[in-house]
PDB file of C-alpha atoms in Angstrom:
ATOM      1  CA  UNK A   8      -6.195  57.713  43.584  1.00  0.00           C
ATOM      2  CA  UNK A   9      -7.458  54.870  45.766  1.00  0.00           C
ATOM      3  CA  UNK A  10      -6.683  52.350  43.029  1.00  0.00           C
ATOM      4  CA  UNK A  11      -3.149  53.730  42.672  1.00  0.00           C
ATOM      5  CA  UNK A  12      -2.595  53.500  46.417  1.00  0.00           C
ATOM      6  CA  UNK A  13      -3.757  49.866  46.427  1.00  0.00           C
ATOM      7  CA  UNK A  14      -1.442  49.034  43.530  1.00  0.00           C
ATOM      8  CA  UNK A  15       1.535  50.577  45.351  1.00  0.00           C
ATOM      9  CA  UNK A  16       0.673  48.657  48.520  1.00  0.00           C
ATOM     10  CA  UNK A  17       0.326  45.434  46.539  1.00  0.00           C
ATOM     11  CA  UNK A  18       3.685  45.987  44.837  1.00  0.00           C
ATOM     12  CA  UNK A  19       5.333  46.638  48.205  1.00  0.00           C
ATOM     13  CA  UNK A  20       3.892  43.406  49.605  1.00  0.00           C
ATOM     14  CA  UNK A  21       5.226  41.431  46.625  1.00  0.00           C
ATOM     15  CA  UNK A  22       8.711  42.914  47.095  1.00  0.00           C
ATOM     16  CA  UNK A  23       8.655  42.177  50.828  1.00  0.00           C
ATOM     17  CA  UNK A  24       7.594  38.576  50.189  1.00  0.00           C
ATOM     18  CA  UNK A  25      10.391  38.138  47.638  1.00  0.00           C
ATOM     19  CA  UNK A  26      12.971  39.514  50.079  1.00  0.00           C
ATOM     20  CA  UNK A  27      11.630  37.307  52.882  1.00  0.00           C
ATOM     21  CA  UNK A  28      11.816  34.236  50.642  1.00  0.00           C
ATOM     22  CA  UNK A  29      15.402  35.055  49.643  1.00  0.00           C
ATOM     23  CA  UNK A  30      16.447  35.539  53.278  1.00  0.00           C
ATOM     24  CA  UNK A  31      14.775  32.263  54.273  1.00  0.00           C
ATOM     25  CA  UNK A  32      16.564  30.346  51.520  1.00  0.00           C
ATOM     26  CA  UNK A  33      19.901  31.912  52.454  1.00  0.00           C
ATOM     27  CA  UNK A  34      19.348  30.998  56.105  1.00  0.00           C
ATOM     28  CA  UNK A  35      18.386  27.408  55.252  1.00  0.00           C
ATOM     29  CA  UNK A  36      21.375  26.883  52.975  1.00  0.00           C
ATOM     30  CA  UNK A  37      23.904  28.878  54.987  1.00  0.00           C
ATOM     31  CA  UNK A  38      24.273  31.285  52.070  1.00  0.00           C
ATOM     32  CA  UNK A  39      25.488  28.558  49.737  1.00  0.00           C
ATOM     33  CA  UNK A  40      24.193  28.412  46.177  1.00  0.00           C
ATOM     34  CA  UNK A  41      23.066  25.185  44.545  1.00  0.00           C
ATOM     35  CA  UNK A  42      26.126  23.350  43.148  1.00  0.00           C
ATOM     36  CA  UNK A  43      26.433  23.880  39.408  1.00  0.00           C
ATOM     37  CA  UNK A  44      28.095  22.032  36.564  1.00  0.00           C
ATOM     38  CA  UNK A  45      29.265  23.297  33.181  1.00  0.00           C
ATOM     39  CA  UNK A  46      30.155  21.494  29.983  1.00  0.00           C
ATOM     40  CA  UNK A  47      32.081  23.315  27.260  1.00  0.00           C
ATOM     41  CA  UNK A  48      32.608  22.553  23.609  1.00  0.00           C
ATOM     42  CA  UNK A  49      35.867  20.915  22.556  1.00  0.00           C
ATOM     43  CA  UNK A  50      35.581  22.576  19.143  1.00  0.00           C
ATOM     44  CA  UNK A  51      36.738  25.991  20.331  1.00  0.00           C
ATOM     45  CA  UNK A  52      33.449  27.612  19.301  1.00  0.00           C
ATOM     46  CA  UNK A  53      32.669  28.901  22.792  1.00  0.00           C
ATOM     47  CA  UNK A  54      29.502  26.822  23.185  1.00  0.00           C
ATOM     48  CA  UNK A  55      28.674  25.779  26.748  1.00  0.00           C
ATOM     49  CA  UNK A  56      25.801  24.470  28.854  1.00  0.00           C
ATOM     50  CA  UNK A  57      25.269  25.038  32.589  1.00  0.00           C
ATOM     51  CA  UNK A  58      23.112  22.691  34.638  1.00  0.00           C
ATOM     52  CA  UNK A  59      22.555  21.511  38.211  1.00  0.00           C
ATOM     53  CA  UNK A  60      24.334  18.745  40.098  1.00  0.00           C
ATOM     54  CA  UNK A  61      21.103  16.723  40.102  1.00  0.00           C
ATOM     55  CA  UNK A  62      20.861  16.960  36.317  1.00  0.00           C
ATOM     56  CA  UNK A  63      24.534  16.018  35.998  1.00  0.00           C
ATOM     57  CA  UNK A  64      24.042  12.772  37.934  1.00  0.00           C
ATOM     58  CA  UNK A  65      21.115  11.742  35.730  1.00  0.00           C
ATOM     59  CA  UNK A  66      22.909  12.711  32.515  1.00  0.00           C
ATOM     60  CA  UNK A  67      25.960  10.679  33.546  1.00  0.00           C
ATOM     61  CA  UNK A  68      23.783   7.628  34.223  1.00  0.00           C
ATOM     62  CA  UNK A  69      22.042   7.921  30.849  1.00  0.00           C
ATOM     63  CA  UNK A  70      25.383   8.144  29.065  1.00  0.00           C
ATOM     64  CA  UNK A  71      27.028   5.290  31.008  1.00  0.00           C
ATOM     65  CA  UNK A  72      24.097   2.940  30.404  1.00  0.00           C
ATOM     66  CA  UNK A  73      24.238   3.741  26.693  1.00  0.00           C
ATOM     67  CA  UNK A  74      27.947   3.146  26.206  1.00  0.00           C
ATOM     68  CA  UNK A  75      27.766  -0.028  28.306  1.00  0.00           C
ATOM     69  CA  UNK A  76      25.189  -1.310  25.806  1.00  0.00           C
ATOM     70  CA  UNK A  77      27.601  -0.512  22.987  1.00  0.00           C
ATOM     71  CA  UNK A  78      25.415   2.337  21.744  1.00  0.00           C
ATOM     72  CA  UNK A  79      27.131   5.104  19.723  1.00  0.00           C
ATOM     73  CA  UNK A  80      27.474   8.706  20.841  1.00  0.00           C
ATOM     74  CA  UNK A  81      24.541   9.670  18.608  1.00  0.00           C
ATOM     75  CA  UNK A  82      22.259   7.383  20.621  1.00  0.00           C
ATOM     76  CA  UNK A  83      23.416   9.043  23.847  1.00  0.00           C
ATOM     77  CA  UNK A  84      22.666  12.455  22.315  1.00  0.00           C
ATOM     78  CA  UNK A  85      19.142  11.339  21.384  1.00  0.00           C
ATOM     79  CA  UNK A  86      18.546   9.943  24.887  1.00  0.00           C
ATOM     80  CA  UNK A  87      19.828  13.083  26.612  1.00  0.00           C
ATOM     81  CA  UNK A  88      17.755  15.409  24.406  1.00  0.00           C
ATOM     82  CA  UNK A  89      14.683  13.293  25.112  1.00  0.00           C
ATOM     83  CA  UNK A  90      15.223  13.418  28.878  1.00  0.00           C
ATOM     84  CA  UNK A  91      15.852  17.171  28.735  1.00  0.00           C
ATOM     85  CA  UNK A  92      12.482  17.655  27.062  1.00  0.00           C
ATOM     86  CA  UNK A  93      10.482  15.121  29.057  1.00  0.00           C
ATOM     87  CA  UNK A  94      11.710  15.881  32.571  1.00  0.00           C
ATOM     88  CA  UNK A  95      14.459  18.489  32.451  1.00  0.00           C
ATOM     89  CA  UNK A  96      16.839  15.642  33.404  1.00  0.00           C
ATOM     90  CA  UNK A  97      15.071  15.294  36.755  1.00  0.00           C
ATOM     91  CA  UNK A  98      13.724  12.013  38.071  1.00  0.00           C
ATOM     92  CA  UNK A  99      10.197  13.246  38.728  1.00  0.00           C
ATOM     93  CA  UNK A 100       7.234  11.288  40.109  1.00  0.00           C
ATOM     94  CA  UNK A 101       4.554  13.096  38.104  1.00  0.00           C
ATOM     95  CA  UNK A 102       3.563  13.786  34.533  1.00  0.00           C
ATOM     96  CA  UNK A 103       0.794  13.309  31.996  1.00  0.00           C
ATOM     97  CA  UNK A 104      -1.531  10.587  33.296  1.00  0.00           C
ATOM     98  CA  UNK A 105       0.773   7.907  34.788  1.00  0.00           C
ATOM     99  CA  UNK A 106       4.009   9.157  33.186  1.00  0.00           C
ATOM    100  CA  UNK A 107       7.053   8.970  35.464  1.00  0.00           C
ATOM    101  CA  UNK A 108      10.788   9.508  35.656  1.00  0.00           C
ATOM    102  CA  UNK A 109      13.461  10.868  33.361  1.00  0.00           C
ATOM    103  CA  UNK A 110      11.760   9.789  30.136  1.00  0.00           C
ATOM    104  CA  UNK A 111       8.156  10.048  31.382  1.00  0.00           C
ATOM    105  CA  UNK A 112       7.576   6.364  30.757  1.00  0.00           C
ATOM    106  CA  UNK A 113       4.155   4.938  31.587  1.00  0.00           C
ATOM    107  CA  UNK A 114       3.573   1.728  33.565  1.00  0.00           C
ATOM    108  CA  UNK A 115       0.243   1.323  31.772  1.00  0.00           C
ATOM    109  CA  UNK A 116       2.077   1.263  28.424  1.00  0.00           C
ATOM    110  CA  UNK A 117       4.363  -1.590  29.444  1.00  0.00           C
ATOM    111  CA  UNK A 118       7.500   0.366  30.306  1.00  0.00           C
ATOM    112  CA  UNK A 119       7.795  -1.329  33.700  1.00  0.00           C
ATOM    113  CA  UNK A 120       6.544  -0.907  37.228  1.00  0.00           C
ATOM    114  CA  UNK A 121       6.566   2.472  38.957  1.00  0.00           C
ATOM    115  CA  UNK A 122       9.557   1.397  41.045  1.00  0.00           C
ATOM    116  CA  UNK A 123      11.475   0.253  37.974  1.00  0.00           C
ATOM    117  CA  UNK A 124      10.786   3.403  35.969  1.00  0.00           C
ATOM    118  CA  UNK A 125      11.944   5.586  38.858  1.00  0.00           C
ATOM    119  CA  UNK A 126      15.350   3.868  38.671  1.00  0.00           C
ATOM    120  CA  UNK A 127      17.326   6.076  36.213  1.00  0.00           C
ATOM    121  CA  UNK A 128      19.546   3.203  35.057  1.00  0.00           C
ATOM    122  CA  UNK A 129      16.498   1.013  34.307  1.00  0.00           C
ATOM    123  CA  UNK A 130      14.679   3.855  32.555  1.00  0.00           C
ATOM    124  CA  UNK A 131      17.705   4.584  30.356  1.00  0.00           C
ATOM    125  CA  UNK A 132      18.126   0.888  29.535  1.00  0.00           C
ATOM    126  CA  UNK A 133      14.503   0.670  28.409  1.00  0.00           C
ATOM    127  CA  UNK A 134      14.847   3.795  26.264  1.00  0.00           C
ATOM    128  CA  UNK A 135      17.921   2.409  24.488  1.00  0.00           C
ATOM    129  CA  UNK A 136      16.255  -0.980  23.999  1.00  0.00           C
ATOM    130  CA  UNK A 137      13.431   0.716  22.083  1.00  0.00           C
ATOM    131  CA  UNK A 138      15.769   3.047  20.192  1.00  0.00           C
ATOM    132  CA  UNK A 139      17.960   0.149  19.086  1.00  0.00           C
ATOM    133  CA  UNK A 140      14.994  -1.445  17.318  1.00  0.00           C
ATOM    134  CA  UNK A 141      14.534   1.555  15.001  1.00  0.00           C
ATOM    135  CA  UNK A 142      16.300   0.858  11.674  1.00  0.00           C
ATOM    136  CA  UNK A 143      18.933   3.503  10.886  1.00  0.00           C
ATOM    137  CA  UNK A 144      18.062   5.635  13.933  1.00  0.00           C
ATOM    138  CA  UNK A 145      21.529   7.220  13.991  1.00  0.00           C
ATOM    139  CA  UNK A 146      20.931   8.708  10.523  1.00  0.00           C
ATOM    140  CA  UNK A 147      17.472  10.047  11.328  1.00  0.00           C
ATOM    141  CA  UNK A 148      16.832  13.617  12.511  1.00  0.00           C
ATOM    142  CA  UNK A 149      16.916  13.622  16.302  1.00  0.00           C
ATOM    143  CA  UNK A 150      13.256  14.599  16.587  1.00  0.00           C
ATOM    144  CA  UNK A 151      12.206  11.673  14.379  1.00  0.00           C
ATOM    145  CA  UNK A 152      14.281   9.109  16.296  1.00  0.00           C
ATOM    146  CA  UNK A 153      13.093  10.380  19.689  1.00  0.00           C
ATOM    147  CA  UNK A 154       9.464  10.507  18.581  1.00  0.00           C
ATOM    148  CA  UNK A 155       9.504   6.914  17.350  1.00  0.00           C
ATOM    149  CA  UNK A 156      10.445   5.856  20.865  1.00  0.00           C
ATOM    150  CA  UNK A 157       8.335   8.306  22.860  1.00  0.00           C
ATOM    151  CA  UNK A 158       5.237   8.885  20.672  1.00  0.00           C
ATOM    152  CA  UNK A 159       4.895  12.339  22.159  1.00  0.00           C
ATOM    153  CA  UNK A 160       2.111  14.793  21.464  1.00  0.00           C
ATOM    154  CA  UNK A 161       4.810  17.436  20.767  1.00  0.00           C
ATOM    155  CA  UNK A 162       7.372  15.678  18.540  1.00  0.00           C
ATOM    156  CA  UNK A 163       9.185  18.840  17.409  1.00  0.00           C
ATOM    157  CA  UNK A 164       9.969  19.866  20.996  1.00  0.00           C
ATOM    158  CA  UNK A 165      13.042  17.605  21.140  1.00  0.00           C
ATOM    159  CA  UNK A 166      14.886  19.673  18.519  1.00  0.00           C
ATOM    160  CA  UNK A 167      15.612  22.643  20.790  1.00  0.00           C
ATOM    161  CA  UNK A 168      17.606  20.420  23.150  1.00  0.00           C
ATOM    162  CA  UNK A 169      19.912  18.935  20.522  1.00  0.00           C
ATOM    163  CA  UNK A 170      22.788  21.479  20.919  1.00  0.00           C
ATOM    164  CA  UNK A 171      22.971  20.990  24.704  1.00  0.00           C
ATOM    165  CA  UNK A 172      22.556  17.210  24.418  1.00  0.00           C
ATOM    166  CA  UNK A 173      25.354  17.105  21.839  1.00  0.00           C
ATOM    167  CA  UNK A 174      27.735  18.912  24.221  1.00  0.00           C
ATOM    168  CA  UNK A 175      26.775  16.612  27.085  1.00  0.00           C
ATOM    169  CA  UNK A 176      27.179  13.439  25.021  1.00  0.00           C
ATOM    170  CA  UNK A 177      30.624  14.423  23.737  1.00  0.00           C
ATOM    171  CA  UNK A 178      31.793  15.048  27.300  1.00  0.00           C
ATOM    172  CA  UNK A 179      30.138  12.151  29.124  1.00  0.00           C
ATOM    173  CA  UNK A 180      31.216   9.581  26.530  1.00  0.00           C
ATOM    174  CA  UNK A 181      34.784  10.820  27.004  1.00  0.00           C
ATOM    175  CA  UNK A 182      35.350  12.090  23.469  1.00  0.00           C
ATOM    176  CA  UNK A 183      35.766  15.666  24.702  1.00  0.00           C
ATOM    177  CA  UNK A 184      38.428  15.416  27.423  1.00  0.00           C
ATOM    178  CA  UNK A 185      38.386  17.664  30.518  1.00  0.00           C
ATOM    179  CA  UNK A 186      35.246  19.407  29.225  1.00  0.00           C
ATOM    180  CA  UNK A 187      32.974  18.879  32.250  1.00  0.00           C
ATOM    181  CA  UNK A 188      33.439  20.662  35.562  1.00  0.00           C
ATOM    182  CA  UNK A 189      31.277  20.873  38.675  1.00  0.00           C
ATOM    183  CA  UNK A 190      31.571  22.946  41.803  1.00  0.00           C
ATOM    184  CA  UNK A 191      30.938  19.914  43.980  1.00  0.00           C
ATOM    185  CA  UNK A 192      30.280  19.996  47.707  1.00  0.00           C
ATOM    186  CA  UNK A 193      33.424  19.036  49.656  1.00  0.00           C
ATOM    187  CA  UNK A 194      32.507  16.853  52.606  1.00  0.00           C
ATOM    188  CA  UNK A 195      28.858  16.730  51.559  1.00  0.00           C
ATOM    189  CA  UNK A 196      25.966  18.877  52.684  1.00  0.00           C
ATOM    190  CA  UNK A 197      25.360  19.515  56.373  1.00  0.00           C
ATOM    191  CA  UNK A 198      23.270  16.729  57.866  1.00  0.00           C
ATOM    192  CA  UNK A 199      23.675  14.445  54.848  1.00  0.00           C
ATOM    193  CA  UNK A 200      24.420  10.797  55.438  1.00  0.00           C
ATOM    194  CA  UNK A 201      28.044   9.755  55.190  1.00  0.00           C
ATOM    195  CA  UNK A 202      29.120   8.711  51.697  1.00  0.00           C
ATOM    196  CA  UNK A 203      32.409   6.967  50.997  1.00  0.00           C
ATOM    197  CA  UNK A 204      34.355   4.758  48.569  1.00  0.00           C
ATOM    198  CA  UNK A 205      31.882   1.874  48.904  1.00  0.00           C
ATOM    199  CA  UNK A 206      29.107   4.133  47.614  1.00  0.00           C
ATOM    200  CA  UNK A 207      31.270   5.252  44.689  1.00  0.00           C
ATOM    201  CA  UNK A 208      31.982   1.652  43.725  1.00  0.00           C
ATOM    202  CA  UNK A 209      28.295   0.748  43.995  1.00  0.00           C
ATOM    203  CA  UNK A 210      27.288   3.690  41.789  1.00  0.00           C
ATOM    204  CA  UNK A 211      29.913   2.784  39.174  1.00  0.00           C
ATOM    205  CA  UNK A 212      28.605  -0.764  39.048  1.00  0.00           C
ATOM    206  CA  UNK A 213      25.001   0.470  38.870  1.00  0.00           C
ATOM    207  CA  UNK A 214      25.676   2.679  35.838  1.00  0.00           C
ATOM    208  CA  UNK A 215      28.391   0.756  33.962  1.00  0.00           C
ATOM    209  CA  UNK A 216      27.627  -2.812  35.019  1.00  0.00           C
ATOM    210  CA  UNK A 217      30.483  -5.260  34.643  1.00  0.00           C
ATOM    211  CA  UNK A 218      32.302  -2.910  32.283  1.00  0.00           C
ATOM    212  CA  UNK A 219      34.182  -1.461  35.265  1.00  0.00           C
ATOM    213  CA  UNK A 220      36.016  -3.089  38.150  1.00  0.00           C
ATOM    214  CA  UNK A 221      36.692  -0.414  40.805  1.00  0.00           C
ATOM    215  CA  UNK A 222      39.106  -1.288  43.601  1.00  0.00           C
ATOM    216  CA  UNK A 223      40.222   0.294  46.851  1.00  0.00           C
ATOM    217  CA  UNK A 224      42.938   2.925  46.615  1.00  0.00           C
ATOM    218  CA  UNK A 225      46.050   3.323  48.736  1.00  0.00           C
ATOM    219  CA  UNK A 226      44.103   5.156  51.418  1.00  0.00           C
ATOM    220  CA  UNK A 227      40.616   4.478  52.775  1.00  0.00           C
ATOM    221  CA  UNK A 228      39.088   7.515  51.037  1.00  0.00           C
ATOM    222  CA  UNK A 229      40.069   6.659  47.480  1.00  0.00           C
ATOM    223  CA  UNK A 230      38.883   4.403  44.666  1.00  0.00           C
ATOM    224  CA  UNK A 231      40.924   3.211  41.700  1.00  0.00           C
ATOM    225  CA  UNK A 232      39.091   2.517  38.439  1.00  0.00           C
ATOM    226  CA  UNK A 233      41.272   0.616  35.949  1.00  0.00           C
ATOM    227  CA  UNK A 234      40.846   1.753  32.362  1.00  0.00           C
ATOM    228  CA  UNK A 235      40.655  -1.375  30.203  1.00  0.00           C
ATOM    229  CA  UNK A 236      42.627  -1.490  26.994  1.00  0.00           C
ATOM    230  CA  UNK A 237      40.279  -1.542  24.011  1.00  0.00           C
ATOM    231  CA  UNK A 238      40.664  -2.912  20.511  1.00  0.00           C
ATOM    232  CA  UNK A 239      40.755   0.626  19.157  1.00  0.00           C
ATOM    233  CA  UNK A 240      43.315   1.900  21.675  1.00  0.00           C
ATOM    234  CA  UNK A 241      45.533   2.994  18.789  1.00  0.00           C
ATOM    235  CA  UNK A 242      42.742   5.402  17.821  1.00  0.00           C
ATOM    236  CA  UNK A 243      42.390   6.774  21.329  1.00  0.00           C
ATOM    237  CA  UNK A 244      39.673   4.431  22.572  1.00  0.00           C
ATOM    238  CA  UNK A 245      41.445   3.679  25.846  1.00  0.00           C
ATOM    239  CA  UNK A 246      41.972   7.355  26.603  1.00  0.00           C
ATOM    240  CA  UNK A 247      38.336   8.143  25.729  1.00  0.00           C
ATOM    241  CA  UNK A 248      37.144   5.446  28.112  1.00  0.00           C
ATOM    242  CA  UNK A 249      39.276   6.945  30.857  1.00  0.00           C
ATOM    243  CA  UNK A 250      37.808  10.394  30.351  1.00  0.00           C
ATOM    244  CA  UNK A 251      34.315   8.903  30.336  1.00  0.00           C
ATOM    245  CA  UNK A 252      34.942   7.417  33.787  1.00  0.00           C
ATOM    246  CA  UNK A 253      36.664  10.561  35.079  1.00  0.00           C
ATOM    247  CA  UNK A 254      33.895  12.909  33.976  1.00  0.00           C
ATOM    248  CA  UNK A 255      31.246  10.528  35.309  1.00  0.00           C
ATOM    249  CA  UNK A 256      32.938  10.961  38.700  1.00  0.00           C
ATOM    250  CA  UNK A 257      32.899  14.759  38.406  1.00  0.00           C
ATOM    251  CA  UNK A 258      29.202  14.693  37.455  1.00  0.00           C
ATOM    252  CA  UNK A 259      28.525  12.643  40.611  1.00  0.00           C
ATOM    253  CA  UNK A 260      30.778  14.739  42.852  1.00  0.00           C
ATOM    254  CA  UNK A 261      28.013  16.399  44.872  1.00  0.00           C
ATOM    255  CA  UNK A 262      25.920  13.252  45.293  1.00  0.00           C
ATOM    256  CA  UNK A 263      28.872  11.059  46.272  1.00  0.00           C
ATOM    257  CA  UNK A 264      30.930  13.717  48.131  1.00  0.00           C
ATOM    258  CA  UNK A 265      33.845  13.310  45.711  1.00  0.00           C
ATOM    259  CA  UNK A 266      36.620  15.800  46.382  1.00  0.00           C
ATOM    260  CA  UNK A 267      39.229  14.892  43.772  1.00  0.00           C
ATOM    261  CA  UNK A 268      39.368  13.096  40.423  1.00  0.00           C
ATOM    262  CA  UNK A 269      42.591  12.529  38.518  1.00  0.00           C
ATOM    263  CA  UNK A 270      43.330  10.974  35.150  1.00  0.00           C
ATOM    264  CA  UNK A 271      45.979  11.194  32.444  1.00  0.00           C
ATOM    265  CA  UNK A 272      48.006  13.883  34.214  1.00  0.00           C
ATOM    266  CA  UNK A 273      44.966  16.110  34.836  1.00  0.00           C
ATOM    267  CA  UNK A 274      43.144  16.728  38.094  1.00  0.00           C
ATOM    268  CA  UNK A 275      39.804  18.155  39.241  1.00  0.00           C
ATOM    269  CA  UNK A 276      39.090  19.305  42.797  1.00  0.00           C
ATOM    270  CA  UNK A 277      35.743  20.219  44.375  1.00  0.00           C
ATOM    271  CA  UNK A 278      34.865  23.683  45.630  1.00  0.00           C
ATOM    272  CA  UNK A 279      33.209  26.845  44.425  1.00  0.00           C
ATOM    273  CA  UNK A 280      36.579  28.155  43.242  1.00  0.00           C
ATOM    274  CA  UNK A 281      39.401  26.345  41.536  1.00  0.00           C
ATOM    275  CA  UNK A 282      37.185  23.505  40.317  1.00  0.00           C
ATOM    276  CA  UNK A 283      38.516  23.476  36.763  1.00  0.00           C
ATOM    277  CA  UNK A 284      40.683  20.650  35.415  1.00  0.00           C
ATOM    278  CA  UNK A 285      44.370  21.435  35.858  1.00  0.00           C
ATOM    279  CA  UNK A 286      47.710  19.710  35.538  1.00  0.00           C
ATOM    280  CA  UNK A 287      48.210  17.207  38.347  1.00  0.00           C
ATOM    281  CA  UNK A 288      51.262  17.571  40.616  1.00  0.00           C
ATOM    282  CA  UNK A 289      54.174  15.418  39.581  1.00  0.00           C
ATOM    283  CA  UNK A 290      54.841  12.313  41.641  1.00  0.00           C
ATOM    284  CA  UNK A 291      58.198  10.557  41.980  1.00  0.00           C
ATOM    285  CA  UNK A 292      58.737   7.906  39.353  1.00  0.00           C
ATOM    286  CA  UNK A 293      58.643   4.327  40.573  1.00  0.00           C
ATOM    287  CA  UNK A 294      61.787   2.246  40.003  1.00  0.00           C
ATOM    288  CA  UNK A 295      61.762   0.143  36.874  1.00  0.00           C
ATOM    289  CA  UNK A 296      60.577  -3.406  37.404  1.00  0.00           C
ATOM    290  CA  UNK A 297      63.176  -6.105  36.824  1.00  0.00           C
ATOM    291  CA  UNK A 298      60.729  -8.916  36.148  1.00  0.00           C
ATOM    292  CA  UNK A 299      59.664  -9.922  32.682  1.00  0.00           C
ATOM    293  CA  UNK A 300      56.160  -8.677  33.382  1.00  0.00           C
ATOM    294  CA  UNK A 301      57.406  -5.358  34.676  1.00  0.00           C
ATOM    295  CA  UNK A 302      59.751  -4.897  31.712  1.00  0.00           C
ATOM    296  CA  UNK A 303      56.926  -5.608  29.312  1.00  0.00           C
ATOM    297  CA  UNK A 304      54.706  -3.034  30.980  1.00  0.00           C
ATOM    298  CA  UNK A 305      57.452  -0.448  31.078  1.00  0.00           C
ATOM    299  CA  UNK A 306      58.161  -1.004  27.428  1.00  0.00           C
ATOM    300  CA  UNK A 307      54.536  -0.485  26.484  1.00  0.00           C
ATOM    301  CA  UNK A 308      54.763   3.236  27.156  1.00  0.00           C
ATOM    302  CA  UNK A 309      51.824   3.120  29.598  1.00  0.00           C
ATOM    303  CA  UNK A 310      51.773   4.928  32.929  1.00  0.00           C
ATOM    304  CA  UNK A 311      49.591   4.471  35.970  1.00  0.00           C
ATOM    305  CA  UNK A 312      48.068   7.907  35.388  1.00  0.00           C
ATOM    306  CA  UNK A 313      46.824   6.782  31.977  1.00  0.00           C
ATOM    307  CA  UNK A 314      45.823   3.284  33.084  1.00  0.00           C
ATOM    308  CA  UNK A 315      43.401   4.256  35.849  1.00  0.00           C
ATOM    309  CA  UNK A 316      41.078   6.945  37.149  1.00  0.00           C
ATOM    310  CA  UNK A 317      41.593   7.917  40.788  1.00  0.00           C
ATOM    311  CA  UNK A 318      38.609   9.138  42.786  1.00  0.00           C
ATOM    312  CA  UNK A 319      38.970  10.561  46.324  1.00  0.00           C
ATOM    313  CA  UNK A 320      35.940  11.042  48.567  1.00  0.00           C
ATOM    314  CA  UNK A 321      35.417  13.265  51.593  1.00  0.00           C
ATOM    315  CA  UNK A 322      34.775  10.330  53.925  1.00  0.00           C
TER     316      UNK A 322
END
């Protein structure tokens, strides 16, 4: 009987501690949940993957660094699956022995300094540099390709992340249009430092390098990202590039306080409700240009909505 009484008291204490922890978290966050992101399959099979805003930022960086190197979507999938296994797509400062960062790279093994490895763009660049040296890596099973880079003690562990990494890669490389949504945090978190268009432009340059040339928008809160015409534009390359940039912005919406992203007649807005991609409001058509340059552009069938990604911040 005494043992039963002690067990009941212990269970009550555990419940009370759990409730107290929940109340404390709700008080600290003002009742707000952690911003979430979701990527859905473009194949109509109902597959989806939900992850945090922090993971979304790191996944977007890994993808952008890969495509900027000219790496195929398969390489991005391998990199994302590796980071999911090694760190859960979190830039952590701990691991086995001196392992660090998204890919758990080790300074003692020549991956770089601690400061370098903790830079997600640098870490991704180093991963791709090693992957690119593996002959026929894109035709290898994902676990084999990842293991030849990582030399992990658990080489088969990468396999379980392949479905989620495949969804993420299709979205973040722009092949699957309007497939990534995030709740975002309009105006940024309470007490957070102000973030504005300059920060968005810096982050774009950090992840994509010279592949992008962001400019100021018509108002002080917006950024325009021109979508460069590509040699395979007839096959949809230009449109894919645009969706890559647009969905990168959505993935970074919480970190950079992005409130609106628009591209190709579609629009995403931040907030816990109504954050799905939807048809953008129609804007009045500009008068046709009379110059030779303007006539040539008008005759090309292009529109400003298709030629650039528009990003609006909360500051």
